[in-house]
Amino acid sequence: MSRAVGSHVAVSGLASSATLRRARRAVLGVLDSEDVEADVAITFVGKQRMRRLNAEYLGRDRSTDVIAFALPQPGGALAGDVYICPYAAARQARAHDVTLPEELLRLVVHGTLHVLGWDHPEGASRMASAMWRRQERYVAALA
């Protein structure tokens, strides 16, 4: 039996009900494939709230697409909060010539992998990182 069955996934915020359902399925798909149990909250936020989160927690006074926080739990359990800005996702989707649902899926997967401990370098090399390659495999499989 999959360990993701014991996971808790909460999805809310500024997105359609279809987007919220897809996000939840994507998180559960990643957890299942990674064979881990985790509590993950995905929240879709506006660009101003994202800017405030980015400034307050990461020291960057600008909006961004996704921010993920792994939250330490007793006994080493995995948990985290992921914030996604659909406005930034829409800009990126246009720039990369992909659909908005695909870009939102990419951000959900990206944030979930961060919660699970994956990381990538900053700059141009991030797209060649093991995390990025893993992310793109999930995006293709879950699309």
PDB file of C-alpha atoms in Angstrom:
ATOM      1  CA  MET A   1       0.000   0.000   0.000  1.00  0.00           C
ATOM      2  CA  SER A   2       1.196   3.510  -0.778  1.00  0.00           C
ATOM      3  CA  ARG A   3       2.536   5.580   2.109  1.00  0.00           C
ATOM      4  CA  ALA A   4       0.818   8.628   0.577  1.00  0.00           C
ATOM      5  CA  VAL A   5      -2.489   7.167   1.793  1.00  0.00           C
ATOM      6  CA  GLY A   6      -1.691   8.496   5.305  1.00  0.00           C
ATOM      7  CA  SER A   7      -0.844  11.929   3.963  1.00  0.00           C
ATOM      8  CA  HIS A   8      -2.943  15.002   4.465  1.00  0.00           C
ATOM      9  CA  VAL A   9      -3.169  17.518   1.619  1.00  0.00           C
ATOM     10  CA  ALA A  10      -5.032  20.813   1.986  1.00  0.00           C
ATOM     11  CA  VAL A  11      -5.483  23.059  -1.029  1.00  0.00           C
ATOM     12  CA  SER A  12      -7.083  26.513  -0.930  1.00  0.00           C
ATOM     13  CA  GLY A  13      -6.937  30.058  -2.174  1.00  0.00           C
ATOM     14  CA  LEU A  14      -7.315  32.109  -5.324  1.00  0.00           C
ATOM     15  CA  ALA A  15      -7.928  29.379  -7.896  1.00  0.00           C
ATOM     16  CA  SER A  16     -10.830  27.594  -9.536  1.00  0.00           C
ATOM     17  CA  SER A  17     -12.212  24.455  -7.953  1.00  0.00           C
ATOM     18  CA  ALA A  18     -10.796  22.461 -10.885  1.00  0.00           C
ATOM     19  CA  THR A  19      -7.321  23.899 -10.250  1.00  0.00           C
ATOM     20  CA  LEU A  20      -7.603  23.095  -6.541  1.00  0.00           C
ATOM     21  CA  ARG A  21      -8.582  19.486  -7.344  1.00  0.00           C
ATOM     22  CA  ARG A  22      -5.711  19.115  -9.844  1.00  0.00           C
ATOM     23  CA  ALA A  23      -3.260  20.513  -7.300  1.00  0.00           C
ATOM     24  CA  ARG A  24      -4.381  18.043  -4.645  1.00  0.00           C
ATOM     25  CA  ARG A  25      -4.094  15.120  -7.073  1.00  0.00           C
ATOM     26  CA  ALA A  26      -0.627  16.295  -8.119  1.00  0.00           C
ATOM     27  CA  VAL A  27       0.651  16.478  -4.528  1.00  0.00           C
ATOM     28  CA  LEU A  28      -0.731  13.013  -3.778  1.00  0.00           C
ATOM     29  CA  GLY A  29       0.826  11.716  -7.010  1.00  0.00           C
ATOM     30  CA  VAL A  30       4.255  13.032  -6.047  1.00  0.00           C
ATOM     31  CA  LEU A  31       3.966  11.679  -2.488  1.00  0.00           C
ATOM     32  CA  ASP A  32       2.868   8.305  -3.822  1.00  0.00           C
ATOM     33  CA  SER A  33       5.712   8.143  -6.349  1.00  0.00           C
ATOM     34  CA  GLU A  34       8.249   9.252  -3.732  1.00  0.00           C
ATOM     35  CA  ASP A  35       6.747   6.667  -1.332  1.00  0.00           C
ATOM     36  CA  VAL A  36       6.507   9.167   1.520  1.00  0.00           C
ATOM     37  CA  GLU A  37       3.837  10.313   3.908  1.00  0.00           C
ATOM     38  CA  ALA A  38       3.550  14.062   4.456  1.00  0.00           C
ATOM     39  CA  ASP A  39       1.166  16.823   5.405  1.00  0.00           C
ATOM     40  CA  VAL A  40       1.218  19.468   2.691  1.00  0.00           C
ATOM     41  CA  ALA A  41      -0.823  22.662   2.397  1.00  0.00           C
ATOM     42  CA  ILE A  42      -1.000  24.386  -0.996  1.00  0.00           C
ATOM     43  CA  THR A  43      -2.316  27.964  -0.986  1.00  0.00           C
ATOM     44  CA  PHE A  44      -2.877  30.042  -4.108  1.00  0.00           C
ATOM     45  CA  VAL A  45      -2.288  33.735  -3.344  1.00  0.00           C
ATOM     46  CA  GLY A  46      -2.350  37.093  -5.110  1.00  0.00           C
ATOM     47  CA  LYS A  47       0.788  38.899  -6.209  1.00  0.00           C
ATOM     48  CA  GLN A  48       0.788  41.371  -3.289  1.00  0.00           C
ATOM     49  CA  ARG A  49       0.508  38.643  -0.661  1.00  0.00           C
ATOM     50  CA  MET A  50       3.246  36.690  -2.426  1.00  0.00           C
ATOM     51  CA  ARG A  51       5.447  39.781  -2.418  1.00  0.00           C
ATOM     52  CA  ARG A  52       4.888  40.194   1.342  1.00  0.00           C
ATOM     53  CA  LEU A  53       5.687  36.531   2.009  1.00  0.00           C
ATOM     54  CA  ASN A  54       8.815  36.739  -0.115  1.00  0.00           C
ATOM     55  CA  ALA A  55       9.973  39.914   1.658  1.00  0.00           C
ATOM     56  CA  GLU A  56       9.164  38.749   5.166  1.00  0.00           C
ATOM     57  CA  TYR A  57      10.536  35.215   5.005  1.00  0.00           C
ATOM     58  CA  LEU A  58      13.155  35.298   2.251  1.00  0.00           C
ATOM     59  CA  GLY A  59      14.268  38.945   2.311  1.00  0.00           C
ATOM     60  CA  ARG A  60      13.349  39.542  -1.334  1.00  0.00           C
ATOM     61  CA  ASP A  61      11.027  42.512  -1.840  1.00  0.00           C
ATOM     62  CA  ARG A  62       9.347  41.261  -5.012  1.00  0.00           C
ATOM     63  CA  SER A  63       6.633  38.857  -6.018  1.00  0.00           C
ATOM     64  CA  THR A  64       7.572  35.359  -7.109  1.00  0.00           C
ATOM     65  CA  ASP A  65       5.881  32.239  -8.443  1.00  0.00           C
ATOM     66  CA  VAL A  66       6.240  29.711  -5.625  1.00  0.00           C
ATOM     67  CA  ILE A  67       7.522  29.651  -2.061  1.00  0.00           C
ATOM     68  CA  ALA A  68       7.761  26.433  -0.065  1.00  0.00           C
ATOM     69  CA  PHE A  69       8.407  25.983   3.618  1.00  0.00           C
ATOM     70  CA  ALA A  70       9.339  22.621   5.067  1.00  0.00           C
ATOM     71  CA  LEU A  71       7.991  22.600   8.610  1.00  0.00           C
ATOM     72  CA  PRO A  72       9.953  20.551  11.170  1.00  0.00           C
ATOM     73  CA  GLN A  73       7.751  18.000  12.917  1.00  0.00           C
ATOM     74  CA  PRO A  74       8.300  15.751  15.927  1.00  0.00           C
ATOM     75  CA  GLY A  75       9.833  12.421  15.040  1.00  0.00           C
ATOM     76  CA  GLY A  76      11.032  13.624  11.641  1.00  0.00           C
ATOM     77  CA  ALA A  77       7.594  13.599   9.995  1.00  0.00           C
ATOM     78  CA  LEU A  78       7.367  15.599   6.776  1.00  0.00           C
ATOM     79  CA  ALA A  79       5.128  18.652   6.535  1.00  0.00           C
ATOM     80  CA  GLY A  80       5.137  21.912   4.649  1.00  0.00           C
ATOM     81  CA  ASP A  81       3.327  24.915   3.278  1.00  0.00           C
ATOM     82  CA  VAL A  82       3.506  25.863  -0.389  1.00  0.00           C
ATOM     83  CA  TYR A  83       2.334  29.248  -1.688  1.00  0.00           C
ATOM     84  CA  ILE A  84       1.713  29.719  -5.409  1.00  0.00           C
ATOM     85  CA  CYS A  85       0.949  32.955  -7.244  1.00  0.00           C
ATOM     86  CA  PRO A  86      -1.320  32.306 -10.275  1.00  0.00           C
ATOM     87  CA  TYR A  87      -0.519  35.799 -11.611  1.00  0.00           C
ATOM     88  CA  ALA A  88       3.195  34.956 -11.820  1.00  0.00           C
ATOM     89  CA  ALA A  89       2.335  31.521 -13.200  1.00  0.00           C
ATOM     90  CA  ALA A  90       0.301  33.109 -16.009  1.00  0.00           C
ATOM     91  CA  ARG A  91       3.227  35.374 -16.961  1.00  0.00           C
ATOM     92  CA  GLN A  92       5.600  32.418 -16.989  1.00  0.00           C
ATOM     93  CA  ALA A  93       3.201  30.261 -18.989  1.00  0.00           C
ATOM     94  CA  ARG A  94       3.057  32.921 -21.707  1.00  0.00           C
ATOM     95  CA  ALA A  95       6.842  33.408 -21.658  1.00  0.00           C
ATOM     96  CA  HIS A  96       7.507  29.655 -21.956  1.00  0.00           C
ATOM     97  CA  ASP A  97       4.624  28.967 -24.351  1.00  0.00           C
ATOM     98  CA  VAL A  98       2.876  26.464 -22.084  1.00  0.00           C
ATOM     99  CA  THR A  99      -0.668  26.418 -20.783  1.00  0.00           C
ATOM    100  CA  LEU A 100      -1.517  27.951 -17.423  1.00  0.00           C
ATOM    101  CA  PRO A 101      -2.695  24.576 -16.024  1.00  0.00           C
ATOM    102  CA  GLU A 102       0.682  23.061 -16.962  1.00  0.00           C
ATOM    103  CA  GLU A 103       2.605  25.896 -15.305  1.00  0.00           C
ATOM    104  CA  LEU A 104       0.472  25.680 -12.160  1.00  0.00           C
ATOM    105  CA  LEU A 105       1.103  21.921 -12.082  1.00  0.00           C
ATOM    106  CA  ARG A 106       4.837  22.593 -12.415  1.00  0.00           C
ATOM    107  CA  LEU A 107       4.734  24.970  -9.437  1.00  0.00           C
ATOM    108  CA  VAL A 108       2.733  22.535  -7.304  1.00  0.00           C
ATOM    109  CA  VAL A 109       5.248  19.777  -8.048  1.00  0.00           C
ATOM    110  CA  HIS A 110       8.173  22.150  -7.492  1.00  0.00           C
ATOM    111  CA  GLY A 111       6.890  23.283  -4.107  1.00  0.00           C
ATOM    112  CA  THR A 112       6.067  19.722  -3.040  1.00  0.00           C
ATOM    113  CA  LEU A 113       9.582  18.554  -3.896  1.00  0.00           C
ATOM    114  CA  HIS A 114      11.008  21.397  -1.790  1.00  0.00           C
ATOM    115  CA  VAL A 115       8.851  20.268   1.144  1.00  0.00           C
ATOM    116  CA  LEU A 116      10.296  16.773   0.689  1.00  0.00           C
ATOM    117  CA  GLY A 117      13.838  18.143   0.932  1.00  0.00           C
ATOM    118  CA  TRP A 118      14.798  18.538  -2.708  1.00  0.00           C
ATOM    119  CA  ASP A 119      16.676  21.691  -3.679  1.00  0.00           C
ATOM    120  CA  HIS A 120      18.331  23.254  -6.699  1.00  0.00           C
ATOM    121  CA  PRO A 121      21.019  25.869  -7.320  1.00  0.00           C
ATOM    122  CA  GLU A 122      20.063  29.423  -8.218  1.00  0.00           C
ATOM    123  CA  GLY A 123      20.670  30.807 -11.693  1.00  0.00           C
ATOM    124  CA  ALA A 124      20.966  29.091 -15.041  1.00  0.00           C
ATOM    125  CA  SER A 125      22.117  25.748 -13.628  1.00  0.00           C
ATOM    126  CA  ARG A 126      18.837  25.172 -11.768  1.00  0.00           C
ATOM    127  CA  MET A 127      17.191  23.783 -14.914  1.00  0.00           C
ATOM    128  CA  ALA A 128      19.933  21.160 -15.215  1.00  0.00           C
ATOM    129  CA  SER A 129      19.652  20.085 -11.564  1.00  0.00           C
ATOM    130  CA  ALA A 130      18.434  16.688 -10.414  1.00  0.00           C
ATOM    131  CA  MET A 131      15.448  18.352  -8.760  1.00  0.00           C
ATOM    132  CA  TRP A 132      14.425  20.107 -11.970  1.00  0.00           C
ATOM    133  CA  ARG A 133      14.706  16.908 -14.011  1.00  0.00           C
ATOM    134  CA  ARG A 134      12.618  15.063 -11.400  1.00  0.00           C
ATOM    135  CA  GLN A 135      10.055  17.881 -11.428  1.00  0.00           C
ATOM    136  CA  GLU A 136       9.711  17.752 -15.205  1.00  0.00           C
ATOM    137  CA  ARG A 137       9.233  13.959 -15.142  1.00  0.00           C
ATOM    138  CA  TYR A 138       6.368  14.455 -12.684  1.00  0.00           C
ATOM    139  CA  VAL A 139       4.841  17.260 -14.759  1.00  0.00           C
ATOM    140  CA  ALA A 140       4.858  14.992 -17.832  1.00  0.00           C
ATOM    141  CA  ALA A 141       3.416  12.052 -15.900  1.00  0.00           C
ATOM    142  CA  LEU A 142       0.726  14.039 -14.081  1.00  0.00           C
ATOM    143  CA  ALA A 143      -0.399  16.290 -16.956  1.00  0.00           C
TER     144      ALA A 143
END
